[in-house]
Amino acid sequence: MERDENYLRAKKRVENLKSFYIHLTVYVLVNVMLFLINIISDPSNLWFLYPLVGWGIGVAIHGSTTLSFGKFGTEWEERKIKEYIEKDK
């Protein structure tokens, strides 16, 4: 039983990581395209920075939740799972 739960959690982490990598790739490609369009059309007005920063904040949040930096890492997740299991008993 516990082995199945571990597998499902690991599978969900892999899916989340894959989703983050896709998000990051699209972010880079689109922003390179916007940069090129901006430089070719009007290099005096650097408007490409607005979507770069705005979307970049979203990518950073997505990355921090997916990669579990800091206090919300795997150990925290395991503790919370055990805590909820104990509450449901």
mmCIF file of C-alpha atoms in Angstrom:
data_model
loop_
_atom_site.group_PDB
_atom_site.id
_atom_site.type_symbol
_atom_site.label_atom_id
_atom_site.label_comp_id
_atom_site.label_asym_id
_atom_site.label_seq_id
_atom_site.Cartn_x
_atom_site.Cartn_y
_atom_site.Cartn_z
ATOM 1 C CA MET A 1 0.000 0.000 0.000
ATOM 2 C CA GLU A 2 2.682 2.493 1.002
ATOM 3 C CA ARG A 3 4.697 1.536 -2.065
ATOM 4 C CA ASP A 4 1.783 2.464 -4.340
ATOM 5 C CA GLU A 5 1.420 5.807 -2.578
ATOM 6 C CA ASN A 6 5.131 6.504 -2.982
ATOM 7 C CA TYR A 7 4.907 5.649 -6.672
ATOM 8 C CA LEU A 8 1.902 7.939 -7.199
ATOM 9 C CA ARG A 9 3.614 10.813 -5.365
ATOM 10 C CA ALA A 10 6.799 10.311 -7.380
ATOM 11 C CA LYS A 11 4.784 10.187 -10.608
ATOM 12 C CA LYS A 12 2.992 13.426 -9.689
ATOM 13 C CA ARG A 13 6.342 15.108 -8.949
ATOM 14 C CA VAL A 14 7.681 14.019 -12.335
ATOM 15 C CA GLU A 15 4.556 15.354 -14.066
ATOM 16 C CA ASN A 16 4.907 18.657 -12.215
ATOM 17 C CA LEU A 17 8.584 18.870 -13.142
ATOM 18 C CA LYS A 18 7.794 18.130 -16.785
ATOM 19 C CA SER A 19 5.111 20.831 -16.726
ATOM 20 C CA PHE A 20 7.617 23.323 -15.302
ATOM 21 C CA TYR A 21 10.221 22.501 -17.964
ATOM 22 C CA ILE A 22 7.621 23.002 -20.707
ATOM 23 C CA HIS A 23 6.583 26.314 -19.134
ATOM 24 C CA LEU A 24 10.217 27.437 -18.908
ATOM 25 C CA THR A 25 10.930 26.446 -22.523
ATOM 26 C CA VAL A 26 7.894 28.312 -23.863
ATOM 27 C CA TYR A 27 8.845 31.341 -21.732
ATOM 28 C CA VAL A 28 12.366 31.439 -23.169
ATOM 29 C CA LEU A 29 11.300 30.901 -26.780
ATOM 30 C CA VAL A 30 8.482 33.457 -26.711
ATOM 31 C CA ASN A 31 10.618 36.070 -24.987
ATOM 32 C CA VAL A 32 13.488 35.591 -27.436
ATOM 33 C CA MET A 33 10.969 36.128 -30.236
ATOM 34 C CA LEU A 34 9.578 39.253 -28.523
ATOM 35 C CA PHE A 35 13.109 40.567 -28.009
ATOM 36 C CA LEU A 36 13.925 40.114 -31.693
ATOM 37 C CA ILE A 37 10.682 41.751 -32.797
ATOM 38 C CA ASN A 38 11.331 44.663 -30.444
ATOM 39 C CA ILE A 39 14.939 45.176 -31.556
ATOM 40 C CA ILE A 40 14.037 44.961 -35.259
ATOM 41 C CA SER A 41 10.974 47.227 -35.056
ATOM 42 C CA ASP A 42 11.949 49.896 -32.509
ATOM 43 C CA PRO A 43 15.193 49.478 -30.546
ATOM 44 C CA SER A 44 14.702 52.798 -28.739
ATOM 45 C CA ASN A 45 11.629 51.494 -26.865
ATOM 46 C CA LEU A 46 12.376 48.268 -24.975
ATOM 47 C CA TRP A 47 8.793 47.098 -24.421
ATOM 48 C CA PHE A 48 9.782 43.408 -24.434
ATOM 49 C CA LEU A 49 10.956 43.859 -20.821
ATOM 50 C CA TYR A 50 7.377 44.108 -19.531
ATOM 51 C CA PRO A 51 6.249 40.615 -20.563
ATOM 52 C CA LEU A 52 9.720 39.278 -19.730
ATOM 53 C CA VAL A 53 9.473 40.444 -16.115
ATOM 54 C CA GLY A 54 5.754 39.798 -15.658
ATOM 55 C CA TRP A 55 5.824 36.285 -17.029
ATOM 56 C CA GLY A 56 9.195 35.709 -15.353
ATOM 57 C CA ILE A 57 7.594 36.194 -11.953
ATOM 58 C CA GLY A 58 5.079 33.481 -12.834
ATOM 59 C CA VAL A 59 7.814 31.126 -14.010
ATOM 60 C CA ALA A 60 9.797 31.770 -10.819
ATOM 61 C CA ILE A 61 6.770 30.973 -8.649
ATOM 62 C CA HIS A 62 6.045 27.859 -10.691
ATOM 63 C CA GLY A 63 9.679 26.782 -10.333
ATOM 64 C CA SER A 64 9.811 27.398 -6.602
ATOM 65 C CA THR A 65 6.671 25.348 -5.982
ATOM 66 C CA THR A 66 7.762 22.567 -8.327
ATOM 67 C CA LEU A 67 11.367 22.285 -7.215
ATOM 68 C CA SER A 68 10.478 22.736 -3.522
ATOM 69 C CA PHE A 69 13.262 25.004 -2.439
ATOM 70 C CA GLY A 70 13.609 26.025 1.171
ATOM 71 C CA LYS A 71 11.241 25.048 3.914
ATOM 72 C CA PHE A 72 8.605 23.456 1.634
ATOM 73 C CA GLY A 73 10.796 20.576 0.477
ATOM 74 C CA THR A 74 10.236 16.841 0.483
ATOM 75 C CA GLU A 75 10.678 16.517 4.243
ATOM 76 C CA TRP A 76 7.947 19.087 4.886
ATOM 77 C CA GLU A 77 5.685 17.300 2.429
ATOM 78 C CA GLU A 78 6.225 13.943 4.144
ATOM 79 C CA ARG A 79 5.520 15.490 7.565
ATOM 80 C CA LYS A 80 2.288 17.028 6.321
ATOM 81 C CA ILE A 81 1.124 13.772 4.724
ATOM 82 C CA LYS A 82 1.736 11.900 7.987
ATOM 83 C CA GLU A 83 -0.028 14.651 9.922
ATOM 84 C CA TYR A 84 -3.155 14.405 7.727
ATOM 85 C CA ILE A 85 -3.143 10.622 7.903
ATOM 86 C CA GLU A 86 -3.044 10.794 11.707
ATOM 87 C CA LYS A 87 -5.893 13.339 11.740
ATOM 88 C CA ASP A 88 -8.102 11.063 9.623
ATOM 89 C CA LYS A 89 -7.733 8.087 11.980
#
